[in-house]
């Protein structure tokens, strides 16, 4: 079965600094990969998804992710963090008609 | 109005009680899902349904049951609640695409079992 692993349960960045959230996948076939964001007291919202088209995927709110097959990675980045980016982020893989999620990474943004 | 709604948003109950969590959607999607979220574990799939007559167990279905009353409604029941079922529960919907589904999530129900 396909799975994802998120490296780092908590990330703290300064406002204006780079945000980098790491996700590695395990898959024997080309995966379909997702990043979701969960703001406090809300449900999950899709940030972006990779479906085997362009390897650099742009999402909402200035986020992007790059699919690297050689590294089995799908890391999420944003060049300049904003206070509103404080949330929990989940990487997920589409697996047999279902999504399998990583454990999540909580991002805090320091003023 | 929200596309995926969940009721109640918060519930506190006692061990042994029967609880029903409800999910409704106006997106017209065929596929619906129930997940639970626990700190440090991400979201885990409880049950999913690809249409009204199709119900499938997820990875953690023990202690739960579901009912797909209509295309737009999917309910999750805890027949006899226990404290380790305290969690945040999410409903999600999707419509099959050419290569993959994008799932849309409700706001969640926070359940506490005392």
mmCIF file with all atom_site columns, C-alpha atoms in Angstrom:
data_model
loop_
_atom_site.group_PDB
_atom_site.id
_atom_site.type_symbol
_atom_site.label_atom_id
_atom_site.label_alt_id
_atom_site.label_comp_id
_atom_site.label_asym_id
_atom_site.label_entity_id
_atom_site.label_seq_id
_atom_site.pdbx_PDB_ins_code
_atom_site.Cartn_x
_atom_site.Cartn_y
_atom_site.Cartn_z
_atom_site.occupancy
_atom_site.B_iso_or_equiv
_atom_site.pdbx_formal_charge
_atom_site.auth_seq_id
_atom_site.auth_comp_id
_atom_site.auth_asym_id
_atom_site.auth_atom_id
_atom_site.pdbx_PDB_model_num
ATOM 1   C CA . UNK A 1 1   ? 0.000   0.000  0.000   1.00 0.00 ? 1   UNK A CA 1
ATOM 2   C CA . UNK A 1 2   ? 1.092   3.539  -0.660  1.00 0.00 ? 2   UNK A CA 1
ATOM 3   C CA . UNK A 1 3   ? 1.870   5.804  2.285   1.00 0.00 ? 3   UNK A CA 1
ATOM 4   C CA . UNK A 1 4   ? 3.361   9.181  3.171   1.00 0.00 ? 4   UNK A CA 1
ATOM 5   C CA . UNK A 1 5   ? 5.649   10.301 5.965   1.00 0.00 ? 5   UNK A CA 1
ATOM 6   C CA . UNK A 1 6   ? 5.847   13.872 7.127   1.00 0.00 ? 6   UNK A CA 1
ATOM 7   C CA . UNK A 1 7   ? 9.163   14.836 8.673   1.00 0.00 ? 7   UNK A CA 1
ATOM 8   C CA . UNK A 1 8   ? 8.764   17.116 11.661  1.00 0.00 ? 8   UNK A CA 1
ATOM 9   C CA . UNK A 1 9   ? 5.567   17.439 13.659  1.00 0.00 ? 9   UNK A CA 1
ATOM 10  C CA . UNK A 1 10  ? 6.181   21.122 14.394  1.00 0.00 ? 10  UNK A CA 1
ATOM 11  C CA . UNK A 1 11  ? 7.841   23.877 12.384  1.00 0.00 ? 11  UNK A CA 1
ATOM 12  C CA . UNK A 1 12  ? 8.377   27.417 13.629  1.00 0.00 ? 12  UNK A CA 1
ATOM 13  C CA . UNK A 1 13  ? 9.278   30.189 11.200  1.00 0.00 ? 13  UNK A CA 1
ATOM 14  C CA . UNK A 1 14  ? 9.632   33.943 11.356  1.00 0.00 ? 14  UNK A CA 1
ATOM 15  C CA . UNK A 1 15  ? 7.241   36.094 9.403   1.00 0.00 ? 15  UNK A CA 1
ATOM 16  C CA . UNK A 1 16  ? 8.760   36.642 5.964   1.00 0.00 ? 16  UNK A CA 1
ATOM 17  C CA . UNK A 1 17  ? 10.970  33.554 6.129   1.00 0.00 ? 17  UNK A CA 1
ATOM 18  C CA . UNK A 1 18  ? 10.820  30.469 3.936   1.00 0.00 ? 18  UNK A CA 1
ATOM 19  C CA . UNK A 1 19  ? 8.331   27.786 4.891   1.00 0.00 ? 19  UNK A CA 1
ATOM 20  C CA . UNK A 1 20  ? 9.473   24.230 4.074   1.00 0.00 ? 20  UNK A CA 1
ATOM 21  C CA . UNK A 1 21  ? 7.385   21.217 5.014   1.00 0.00 ? 21  UNK A CA 1
ATOM 22  C CA . UNK A 1 22  ? 8.715   17.785 4.160   1.00 0.00 ? 22  UNK A CA 1
ATOM 23  C CA . UNK A 1 23  ? 6.783   14.817 2.837   1.00 0.00 ? 23  UNK A CA 1
ATOM 24  C CA . UNK A 1 24  ? 8.142   11.539 1.535   1.00 0.00 ? 24  UNK A CA 1
ATOM 25  C CA . UNK A 1 25  ? 6.026   8.908  -0.116  1.00 0.00 ? 25  UNK A CA 1
ATOM 26  C CA . UNK A 1 26  ? 6.221   5.187  -0.520  1.00 0.00 ? 26  UNK A CA 1
ATOM 27  C CA . UNK A 1 27  ? 4.701   3.854  -3.699  1.00 0.00 ? 27  UNK A CA 1
ATOM 28  C CA . UNK A 1 28  ? 5.354   1.170  -6.271  1.00 0.00 ? 28  UNK A CA 1
ATOM 29  C CA . UNK A 1 29  ? 3.404   3.049  -8.919  1.00 0.00 ? 29  UNK A CA 1
ATOM 30  C CA . UNK A 1 30  ? 3.291   6.747  -9.862  1.00 0.00 ? 30  UNK A CA 1
ATOM 31  C CA . UNK A 1 31  ? 1.484   8.353  -6.930  1.00 0.00 ? 31  UNK A CA 1
ATOM 32  C CA . UNK A 1 32  ? -1.123  11.058 -6.802  1.00 0.00 ? 32  UNK A CA 1
ATOM 33  C CA . UNK A 1 33  ? -0.145  13.369 -3.952  1.00 0.00 ? 33  UNK A CA 1
ATOM 34  C CA . UNK A 1 34  ? -1.937  16.112 -2.071  1.00 0.00 ? 34  UNK A CA 1
ATOM 35  C CA . UNK A 1 35  ? -1.285  18.815 0.481   1.00 0.00 ? 35  UNK A CA 1
ATOM 36  C CA . UNK A 1 36  ? -4.141  19.932 2.704   1.00 0.00 ? 36  UNK A CA 1
ATOM 37  C CA . UNK A 1 37  ? -4.218  22.718 5.304   1.00 0.00 ? 37  UNK A CA 1
ATOM 38  C CA . UNK A 1 38  ? -6.291  22.827 8.469   1.00 0.00 ? 38  UNK A CA 1
ATOM 39  C CA . UNK A 1 39  ? -6.788  26.197 10.112  1.00 0.00 ? 39  UNK A CA 1
ATOM 40  C CA . UNK A 1 40  ? -7.805  26.237 13.783  1.00 0.00 ? 40  UNK A CA 1
ATOM 41  C CA . UNK A 1 41  ? -11.324 24.918 14.344  1.00 0.00 ? 41  UNK A CA 1
ATOM 42  C CA . UNK A 1 42  ? -11.884 24.270 10.659  1.00 0.00 ? 42  UNK A CA 1
ATOM 43  C CA . UNK A 1 43  ? -11.960 21.343 8.286   1.00 0.00 ? 43  UNK A CA 1
ATOM 44  C CA . UNK A 1 44  ? -9.260  20.485 5.775   1.00 0.00 ? 44  UNK A CA 1
ATOM 45  C CA . UNK A 1 45  ? -8.802  22.613 2.687   1.00 0.00 ? 45  UNK A CA 1
ATOM 46  C CA . UNK A 1 46  ? -6.957  21.495 -0.435  1.00 0.00 ? 46  UNK A CA 1
ATOM 47  C CA . UNK A 1 47  ? -3.744  23.452 -1.042  1.00 0.00 ? 47  UNK A CA 1
ATOM 48  C CA . UNK A 1 48  ? -2.535  21.618 -4.128  1.00 0.00 ? 48  UNK A CA 1
ATOM 49  C CA . UNK A 1 49  ? -2.294  18.234 -5.786  1.00 0.00 ? 49  UNK A CA 1
ATOM 50  C CA . UNK A 1 50  ? 0.085   16.354 -8.052  1.00 0.00 ? 50  UNK A CA 1
ATOM 51  C CA . UNK A 1 51  ? -1.429  14.081 -10.687 1.00 0.00 ? 51  UNK A CA 1
ATOM 52  C CA . UNK A 1 52  ? 1.592   13.265 -12.885 1.00 0.00 ? 52  UNK A CA 1
ATOM 53  C CA . UNK A 1 53  ? 1.505   16.389 -14.995 1.00 0.00 ? 53  UNK A CA 1
ATOM 54  C CA . UNK A 1 54  ? 4.044   19.137 -14.173 1.00 0.00 ? 54  UNK A CA 1
ATOM 55  C CA . UNK A 1 55  ? 6.420   18.216 -11.353 1.00 0.00 ? 55  UNK A CA 1
ATOM 56  C CA . UNK A 1 56  ? 6.222   21.718 -9.850  1.00 0.00 ? 56  UNK A CA 1
ATOM 57  C CA . UNK A 1 57  ? 2.699   22.278 -8.621  1.00 0.00 ? 57  UNK A CA 1
ATOM 58  C CA . UNK A 1 58  ? 1.393   25.672 -7.608  1.00 0.00 ? 58  UNK A CA 1
ATOM 59  C CA . UNK A 1 59  ? -1.368  25.932 -5.071  1.00 0.00 ? 59  UNK A CA 1
ATOM 60  C CA . UNK A 1 60  ? -3.364  28.519 -3.224  1.00 0.00 ? 60  UNK A CA 1
ATOM 61  C CA . UNK A 1 61  ? -2.004  31.185 -0.876  1.00 0.00 ? 61  UNK A CA 1
ATOM 62  C CA . UNK A 1 62  ? 1.453   31.214 -2.507  1.00 0.00 ? 62  UNK A CA 1
ATOM 63  C CA . UNK A 1 63  ? 2.329   27.596 -1.731  1.00 0.00 ? 63  UNK A CA 1
ATOM 64  C CA . UNK A 1 64  ? 3.955   25.228 -4.167  1.00 0.00 ? 64  UNK A CA 1
ATOM 65  C CA . UNK A 1 65  ? 5.322   21.702 -4.071  1.00 0.00 ? 65  UNK A CA 1
ATOM 66  C CA . UNK A 1 66  ? 7.795   19.829 -6.199  1.00 0.00 ? 66  UNK A CA 1
ATOM 67  C CA . UNK A 1 67  ? 7.476   16.146 -7.015  1.00 0.00 ? 67  UNK A CA 1
ATOM 68  C CA . UNK A 1 68  ? 10.902  14.481 -7.041  1.00 0.00 ? 68  UNK A CA 1
ATOM 69  C CA . UNK A 1 69  ? 10.752  10.851 -8.047  1.00 0.00 ? 69  UNK A CA 1
ATOM 70  C CA . UNK A 1 70  ? 14.463  10.235 -7.380  1.00 0.00 ? 70  UNK A CA 1
ATOM 71  C CA . UNK A 1 71  ? 13.995  11.368 -3.779  1.00 0.00 ? 71  UNK A CA 1
ATOM 72  C CA . UNK A 1 72  ? 10.413  10.057 -3.375  1.00 0.00 ? 72  UNK A CA 1
ATOM 73  C CA . UNK A 1 73  ? 9.541   13.472 -2.018  1.00 0.00 ? 73  UNK A CA 1
ATOM 74  C CA . UNK A 1 74  ? 6.780   16.051 -2.348  1.00 0.00 ? 74  UNK A CA 1
ATOM 75  C CA . UNK A 1 75  ? 7.914   18.924 -0.140  1.00 0.00 ? 75  UNK A CA 1
ATOM 76  C CA . UNK A 1 76  ? 5.735   22.001 0.332   1.00 0.00 ? 76  UNK A CA 1
ATOM 77  C CA . UNK A 1 77  ? 7.252   25.481 0.251   1.00 0.00 ? 77  UNK A CA 1
ATOM 78  C CA . UNK A 1 78  ? 6.280   29.107 0.498   1.00 0.00 ? 78  UNK A CA 1
ATOM 79  C CA . UNK A 1 79  ? 8.941   31.787 -0.005  1.00 0.00 ? 79  UNK A CA 1
ATOM 80  C CA . UNK A 1 80  ? 7.671   34.227 2.606   1.00 0.00 ? 80  UNK A CA 1
ATOM 81  C CA . UNK A 1 81  ? 5.610   33.181 5.611   1.00 0.00 ? 81  UNK A CA 1
ATOM 82  C CA . UNK A 1 82  ? 2.652   35.225 6.723   1.00 0.00 ? 82  UNK A CA 1
ATOM 83  C CA . UNK A 1 83  ? 0.966   35.155 10.109  1.00 0.00 ? 83  UNK A CA 1
ATOM 84  C CA . UNK A 1 84  ? -2.115  33.688 8.436   1.00 0.00 ? 84  UNK A CA 1
ATOM 85  C CA . UNK A 1 85  ? -0.098  30.585 7.448   1.00 0.00 ? 85  UNK A CA 1
ATOM 86  C CA . UNK A 1 86  ? -0.200  29.308 11.023  1.00 0.00 ? 86  UNK A CA 1
ATOM 87  C CA . UNK A 1 87  ? -2.066  26.021 10.692  1.00 0.00 ? 87  UNK A CA 1
ATOM 88  C CA . UNK A 1 88  ? -1.623  22.276 10.487  1.00 0.00 ? 88  UNK A CA 1
ATOM 89  C CA . UNK A 1 89  ? -0.563  20.839 7.145   1.00 0.00 ? 89  UNK A CA 1
ATOM 90  C CA . UNK A 1 90  ? -1.191  17.306 5.913   1.00 0.00 ? 90  UNK A CA 1
ATOM 91  C CA . UNK A 1 91  ? 0.402   15.425 3.072   1.00 0.00 ? 91  UNK A CA 1
ATOM 92  C CA . UNK A 1 92  ? -1.705  12.630 1.568   1.00 0.00 ? 92  UNK A CA 1
ATOM 93  C CA . UNK A 1 93  ? -1.490  9.987  -1.142  1.00 0.00 ? 93  UNK A CA 1
ATOM 94  C CA . UNK A 1 94  ? -4.365  8.713  -3.240  1.00 0.00 ? 94  UNK A CA 1
ATOM 95  C CA . UNK A 1 95  ? -4.373  5.010  -2.612  1.00 0.00 ? 95  UNK A CA 1
ATOM 96  C CA . UNK A 1 96  ? -6.890  2.508  -3.943  1.00 0.00 ? 96  UNK A CA 1
ATOM 97  C CA . UNK A 1 97  ? -9.714  5.065  -4.261  1.00 0.00 ? 97  UNK A CA 1
ATOM 98  C CA . UNK A 1 98  ? -8.947  6.540  -0.830  1.00 0.00 ? 98  UNK A CA 1
ATOM 99  C CA . UNK A 1 99  ? -6.661  9.116  0.708   1.00 0.00 ? 99  UNK A CA 1
ATOM 100 C CA . UNK A 1 100 ? -3.971  8.077  3.194   1.00 0.00 ? 100 UNK A CA 1
ATOM 101 C CA . UNK A 1 101 ? -2.711  10.961 5.309   1.00 0.00 ? 101 UNK A CA 1
ATOM 102 C CA . UNK A 1 102 ? 0.550   11.730 7.022   1.00 0.00 ? 102 UNK A CA 1
ATOM 103 C CA . UNK A 1 103 ? 0.600   12.623 10.705  1.00 0.00 ? 103 UNK A CA 1
ATOM 104 C CA . UNK A 1 104 ? 0.594   16.359 10.027  1.00 0.00 ? 104 UNK A CA 1
ATOM 105 C CA . UNK A 1 105 ? 2.964   19.281 10.617  1.00 0.00 ? 105 UNK A CA 1
ATOM 106 C CA . UNK A 1 106 ? 1.934   22.230 12.730  1.00 0.00 ? 106 UNK A CA 1
ATOM 107 C CA . UNK A 1 107 ? 3.322   25.560 11.567  1.00 0.00 ? 107 UNK A CA 1
ATOM 108 C CA . UNK A 1 108 ? 3.711   28.495 13.906  1.00 0.00 ? 108 UNK A CA 1
ATOM 109 C CA . UNK A 1 109 ? 4.731   31.910 12.590  1.00 0.00 ? 109 UNK A CA 1
ATOM 110 C CA . UNK A 1 110 ? 6.697   34.288 14.806  1.00 0.00 ? 110 UNK A CA 1
ATOM 111 C CA . UNK A 1 111 ? 6.248   38.027 14.402  1.00 0.00 ? 111 UNK A CA 1
ATOM 112 C CA . UNK B 2 1   ? -23.827 28.118 2.788   1.00 0.00 ? 1   UNK B CA 1
ATOM 113 C CA . UNK B 2 2   ? -21.218 25.435 3.382   1.00 0.00 ? 2   UNK B CA 1
ATOM 114 C CA . UNK B 2 3   ? -21.079 22.599 0.847   1.00 0.00 ? 3   UNK B CA 1
ATOM 115 C CA . UNK B 2 4   ? -20.407 19.931 3.493   1.00 0.00 ? 4   UNK B CA 1
ATOM 116 C CA . UNK B 2 5   ? -22.059 20.299 6.877   1.00 0.00 ? 5   UNK B CA 1
ATOM 117 C CA . UNK B 2 6   ? -21.707 18.247 10.009  1.00 0.00 ? 6   UNK B CA 1
ATOM 118 C CA . UNK B 2 7   ? -23.946 18.091 13.057  1.00 0.00 ? 7   UNK B CA 1
ATOM 119 C CA . UNK B 2 8   ? -23.380 18.423 15.894  1.00 0.00 ? 8   UNK B CA 1
ATOM 120 C CA . UNK B 2 9   ? -20.158 20.452 15.932  1.00 0.00 ? 9   UNK B CA 1
ATOM 121 C CA . UNK B 2 10  ? -19.407 19.476 19.502  1.00 0.00 ? 10  UNK B CA 1
ATOM 122 C CA . UNK B 2 11  ? -20.709 16.626 21.636  1.00 0.00 ? 11  UNK B CA 1
ATOM 123 C CA . UNK B 2 12  ? -19.924 15.385 25.095  1.00 0.00 ? 12  UNK B CA 1
ATOM 124 C CA . UNK B 2 13  ? -21.313 12.014 26.043  1.00 0.00 ? 13  UNK B CA 1
ATOM 125 C CA . UNK B 2 14  ? -20.795 9.202  28.526  1.00 0.00 ? 14  UNK B CA 1
ATOM 126 C CA . UNK B 2 15  ? -19.349 5.754  28.121  1.00 0.00 ? 15  UNK B CA 1
ATOM 127 C CA . UNK B 2 16  ? -21.902 3.289  26.787  1.00 0.00 ? 16  UNK B CA 1
ATOM 128 C CA . UNK B 2 17  ? -24.164 5.825  25.109  1.00 0.00 ? 17  UNK B CA 1
ATOM 129 C CA . UNK B 2 18  ? -25.193 5.570  21.476  1.00 0.00 ? 18  UNK B CA 1
ATOM 130 C CA . UNK B 2 19  ? -24.120 8.534  19.395  1.00 0.00 ? 19  UNK B CA 1
ATOM 131 C CA . UNK B 2 20  ? -24.912 9.550  15.826  1.00 0.00 ? 20  UNK B CA 1
ATOM 132 C CA . UNK B 2 21  ? -22.924 12.090 13.852  1.00 0.00 ? 21  UNK B CA 1
ATOM 133 C CA . UNK B 2 22  ? -24.515 13.408 10.711  1.00 0.00 ? 22  UNK B CA 1
ATOM 134 C CA . UNK B 2 23  ? -23.093 14.698 7.455   1.00 0.00 ? 23  UNK B CA 1
ATOM 135 C CA . UNK B 2 24  ? -24.894 16.418 4.624   1.00 0.00 ? 24  UNK B CA 1
ATOM 136 C CA . UNK B 2 25  ? -23.573 17.746 1.343   1.00 0.00 ? 25  UNK B CA 1
ATOM 137 C CA . UNK B 2 26  ? -24.873 19.947 -1.440  1.00 0.00 ? 26  UNK B CA 1
ATOM 138 C CA . UNK B 2 27  ? -21.994 19.277 -3.847  1.00 0.00 ? 27  UNK B CA 1
ATOM 139 C CA . UNK B 2 28  ? -23.831 16.497 -5.663  1.00 0.00 ? 28  UNK B CA 1
ATOM 140 C CA . UNK B 2 29  ? -20.948 14.093 -5.055  1.00 0.00 ? 29  UNK B CA 1
ATOM 141 C CA . UNK B 2 30  ? -21.440 10.356 -5.061  1.00 0.00 ? 30  UNK B CA 1
ATOM 142 C CA . UNK B 2 31  ? -18.578 9.468  -2.728  1.00 0.00 ? 31  UNK B CA 1
ATOM 143 C CA . UNK B 2 32  ? -18.595 10.173 1.005   1.00 0.00 ? 32  UNK B CA 1
ATOM 144 C CA . UNK B 2 33  ? -16.126 9.370  3.754   1.00 0.00 ? 33  UNK B CA 1
ATOM 145 C CA . UNK B 2 34  ? -15.787 9.440  7.539   1.00 0.00 ? 34  UNK B CA 1
ATOM 146 C CA . UNK B 2 35  ? -12.404 10.077 9.157   1.00 0.00 ? 35  UNK B CA 1
ATOM 147 C CA . UNK B 2 36  ? -11.235 10.558 12.700  1.00 0.00 ? 36  UNK B CA 1
ATOM 148 C CA . UNK B 2 37  ? -8.350  12.812 13.614  1.00 0.00 ? 37  UNK B CA 1
ATOM 149 C CA . UNK B 2 38  ? -6.142  12.232 16.626  1.00 0.00 ? 38  UNK B CA 1
ATOM 150 C CA . UNK B 2 39  ? -3.102  14.337 17.554  1.00 0.00 ? 39  UNK B CA 1
ATOM 151 C CA . UNK B 2 40  ? 0.048   12.970 15.966  1.00 0.00 ? 40  UNK B CA 1
ATOM 152 C CA . UNK B 2 41  ? -1.833  10.399 13.901  1.00 0.00 ? 41  UNK B CA 1
ATOM 153 C CA . UNK B 2 42  ? -3.275  12.484 11.100  1.00 0.00 ? 42  UNK B CA 1
ATOM 154 C CA . UNK B 2 43  ? -6.620  11.401 9.680   1.00 0.00 ? 43  UNK B CA 1
ATOM 155 C CA . UNK B 2 44  ? -7.652  7.771  9.575   1.00 0.00 ? 44  UNK B CA 1
ATOM 156 C CA . UNK B 2 45  ? -10.473 6.420  7.448   1.00 0.00 ? 45  UNK B CA 1
ATOM 157 C CA . UNK B 2 46  ? -13.393 4.838  9.296   1.00 0.00 ? 46  UNK B CA 1
ATOM 158 C CA . UNK B 2 47  ? -15.907 4.102  6.518   1.00 0.00 ? 47  UNK B CA 1
ATOM 159 C CA . UNK B 2 48  ? -16.521 5.184  2.974   1.00 0.00 ? 48  UNK B CA 1
ATOM 160 C CA . UNK B 2 49  ? -19.370 4.972  0.499   1.00 0.00 ? 49  UNK B CA 1
ATOM 161 C CA . UNK B 2 50  ? -19.181 5.285  -3.263  1.00 0.00 ? 50  UNK B CA 1
ATOM 162 C CA . UNK B 2 51  ? -22.939 5.429  -3.704  1.00 0.00 ? 51  UNK B CA 1
ATOM 163 C CA . UNK B 2 52  ? -26.110 4.835  -1.715  1.00 0.00 ? 52  UNK B CA 1
ATOM 164 C CA . UNK B 2 53  ? -25.864 1.045  -1.994  1.00 0.00 ? 53  UNK B CA 1
ATOM 165 C CA . UNK B 2 54  ? -22.114 0.808  -1.491  1.00 0.00 ? 54  UNK B CA 1
ATOM 166 C CA . UNK B 2 55  ? -20.603 0.897  2.019   1.00 0.00 ? 55  UNK B CA 1
ATOM 167 C CA . UNK B 2 56  ? -17.041 -0.082 2.788   1.00 0.00 ? 56  UNK B CA 1
ATOM 168 C CA . UNK B 2 57  ? -14.949 -0.390 5.924   1.00 0.00 ? 57  UNK B CA 1
ATOM 169 C CA . UNK B 2 58  ? -11.880 1.729  6.310   1.00 0.00 ? 58  UNK B CA 1
ATOM 170 C CA . UNK B 2 59  ? -8.809  1.061  8.384   1.00 0.00 ? 59  UNK B CA 1
ATOM 171 C CA . UNK B 2 60  ? -10.436 1.626  11.796  1.00 0.00 ? 60  UNK B CA 1
ATOM 172 C CA . UNK B 2 61  ? -14.102 0.605  11.512  1.00 0.00 ? 61  UNK B CA 1
ATOM 173 C CA . UNK B 2 62  ? -14.370 -1.414 14.743  1.00 0.00 ? 62  UNK B CA 1
ATOM 174 C CA . UNK B 2 63  ? -16.865 0.177  17.126  1.00 0.00 ? 63  UNK B CA 1
ATOM 175 C CA . UNK B 2 64  ? -18.482 2.259  14.386  1.00 0.00 ? 64  UNK B CA 1
ATOM 176 C CA . UNK B 2 65  ? -21.312 1.827  11.901  1.00 0.00 ? 65  UNK B CA 1
ATOM 177 C CA . UNK B 2 66  ? -22.634 4.006  9.102   1.00 0.00 ? 66  UNK B CA 1
ATOM 178 C CA . UNK B 2 67  ? -25.791 4.654  7.142   1.00 0.00 ? 67  UNK B CA 1
ATOM 179 C CA . UNK B 2 68  ? -26.061 6.245  3.706   1.00 0.00 ? 68  UNK B CA 1
ATOM 180 C CA . UNK B 2 69  ? -29.628 7.519  3.787   1.00 0.00 ? 69  UNK B CA 1
ATOM 181 C CA . UNK B 2 70  ? -29.415 9.362  0.478   1.00 0.00 ? 70  UNK B CA 1
ATOM 182 C CA . UNK B 2 71  ? -26.792 10.578 -1.929  1.00 0.00 ? 71  UNK B CA 1
ATOM 183 C CA . UNK B 2 72  ? -26.415 13.705 0.167   1.00 0.00 ? 72  UNK B CA 1
ATOM 184 C CA . UNK B 2 73  ? -26.445 12.170 3.666   1.00 0.00 ? 73  UNK B CA 1
ATOM 185 C CA . UNK B 2 74  ? -23.994 9.892  5.420   1.00 0.00 ? 74  UNK B CA 1
ATOM 186 C CA . UNK B 2 75  ? -24.253 9.215  9.154   1.00 0.00 ? 75  UNK B CA 1
ATOM 187 C CA . UNK B 2 76  ? -21.723 7.716  11.530  1.00 0.00 ? 76  UNK B CA 1
ATOM 188 C CA . UNK B 2 77  ? -22.860 5.892  14.668  1.00 0.00 ? 77  UNK B CA 1
ATOM 189 C CA . UNK B 2 78  ? -21.056 4.802  17.769  1.00 0.00 ? 78  UNK B CA 1
ATOM 190 C CA . UNK B 2 79  ? -23.240 2.036  19.177  1.00 0.00 ? 79  UNK B CA 1
ATOM 191 C CA . UNK B 2 80  ? -21.657 2.094  22.617  1.00 0.00 ? 80  UNK B CA 1
ATOM 192 C CA . UNK B 2 81  ? -19.215 4.952  22.993  1.00 0.00 ? 81  UNK B CA 1
ATOM 193 C CA . UNK B 2 82  ? -15.923 4.445  24.827  1.00 0.00 ? 82  UNK B CA 1
ATOM 194 C CA . UNK B 2 83  ? -13.357 7.042  25.940  1.00 0.00 ? 83  UNK B CA 1
ATOM 195 C CA . UNK B 2 84  ? -10.779 6.163  23.268  1.00 0.00 ? 84  UNK B CA 1
ATOM 196 C CA . UNK B 2 85  ? -13.318 7.261  20.673  1.00 0.00 ? 85  UNK B CA 1
ATOM 197 C CA . UNK B 2 86  ? -12.764 10.815 21.849  1.00 0.00 ? 86  UNK B CA 1
ATOM 198 C CA . UNK B 2 87  ? -11.530 12.557 18.711  1.00 0.00 ? 87  UNK B CA 1
ATOM 199 C CA . UNK B 2 88  ? -12.291 15.030 15.969  1.00 0.00 ? 88  UNK B CA 1
ATOM 200 C CA . UNK B 2 89  ? -14.462 13.478 13.275  1.00 0.00 ? 89  UNK B CA 1
ATOM 201 C CA . UNK B 2 90  ? -14.563 14.677 9.683   1.00 0.00 ? 90  UNK B CA 1
ATOM 202 C CA . UNK B 2 91  ? -16.876 13.917 6.843   1.00 0.00 ? 91  UNK B CA 1
ATOM 203 C CA . UNK B 2 92  ? -15.622 14.342 3.282   1.00 0.00 ? 92  UNK B CA 1
ATOM 204 C CA . UNK B 2 93  ? -17.046 14.036 -0.205  1.00 0.00 ? 93  UNK B CA 1
ATOM 205 C CA . UNK B 2 94  ? -15.618 13.534 -3.658  1.00 0.00 ? 94  UNK B CA 1
ATOM 206 C CA . UNK B 2 95  ? -16.601 12.936 -7.235  1.00 0.00 ? 95  UNK B CA 1
ATOM 207 C CA . UNK B 2 96  ? -14.532 10.512 -9.304  1.00 0.00 ? 96  UNK B CA 1
ATOM 208 C CA . UNK B 2 97  ? -12.275 12.301 -11.728 1.00 0.00 ? 97  UNK B CA 1
ATOM 209 C CA . UNK B 2 98  ? -10.247 11.108 -14.659 1.00 0.00 ? 98  UNK B CA 1
ATOM 210 C CA . UNK B 2 99  ? -7.318  10.096 -12.503 1.00 0.00 ? 99  UNK B CA 1
ATOM 211 C CA . UNK B 2 100 ? -8.035  10.913 -8.930  1.00 0.00 ? 100 UNK B CA 1
ATOM 212 C CA . UNK B 2 101 ? -10.541 12.300 -6.468  1.00 0.00 ? 101 UNK B CA 1
ATOM 213 C CA . UNK B 2 102 ? -10.256 15.583 -4.673  1.00 0.00 ? 102 UNK B CA 1
ATOM 214 C CA . UNK B 2 103 ? -11.934 15.320 -1.318  1.00 0.00 ? 103 UNK B CA 1
ATOM 215 C CA . UNK B 2 104 ? -13.849 18.180 0.261   1.00 0.00 ? 104 UNK B CA 1
ATOM 216 C CA . UNK B 2 105 ? -14.120 18.236 4.019   1.00 0.00 ? 105 UNK B CA 1
ATOM 217 C CA . UNK B 2 106 ? -16.744 19.368 6.482   1.00 0.00 ? 106 UNK B CA 1
ATOM 218 C CA . UNK B 2 107 ? -15.884 21.495 9.521   1.00 0.00 ? 107 UNK B CA 1
ATOM 219 C CA . UNK B 2 108 ? -15.628 18.533 11.877  1.00 0.00 ? 108 UNK B CA 1
ATOM 220 C CA . UNK B 2 109 ? -17.379 17.256 14.991  1.00 0.00 ? 109 UNK B CA 1
ATOM 221 C CA . UNK B 2 110 ? -15.452 17.259 18.245  1.00 0.00 ? 110 UNK B CA 1
ATOM 222 C CA . UNK B 2 111 ? -16.604 14.268 20.289  1.00 0.00 ? 111 UNK B CA 1
ATOM 223 C CA . UNK B 2 112 ? -15.683 13.725 23.922  1.00 0.00 ? 112 UNK B CA 1
ATOM 224 C CA . UNK B 2 113 ? -16.562 10.455 25.622  1.00 0.00 ? 113 UNK B CA 1
ATOM 225 C CA . UNK B 2 114 ? -16.334 10.590 29.409  1.00 0.00 ? 114 UNK B CA 1
#
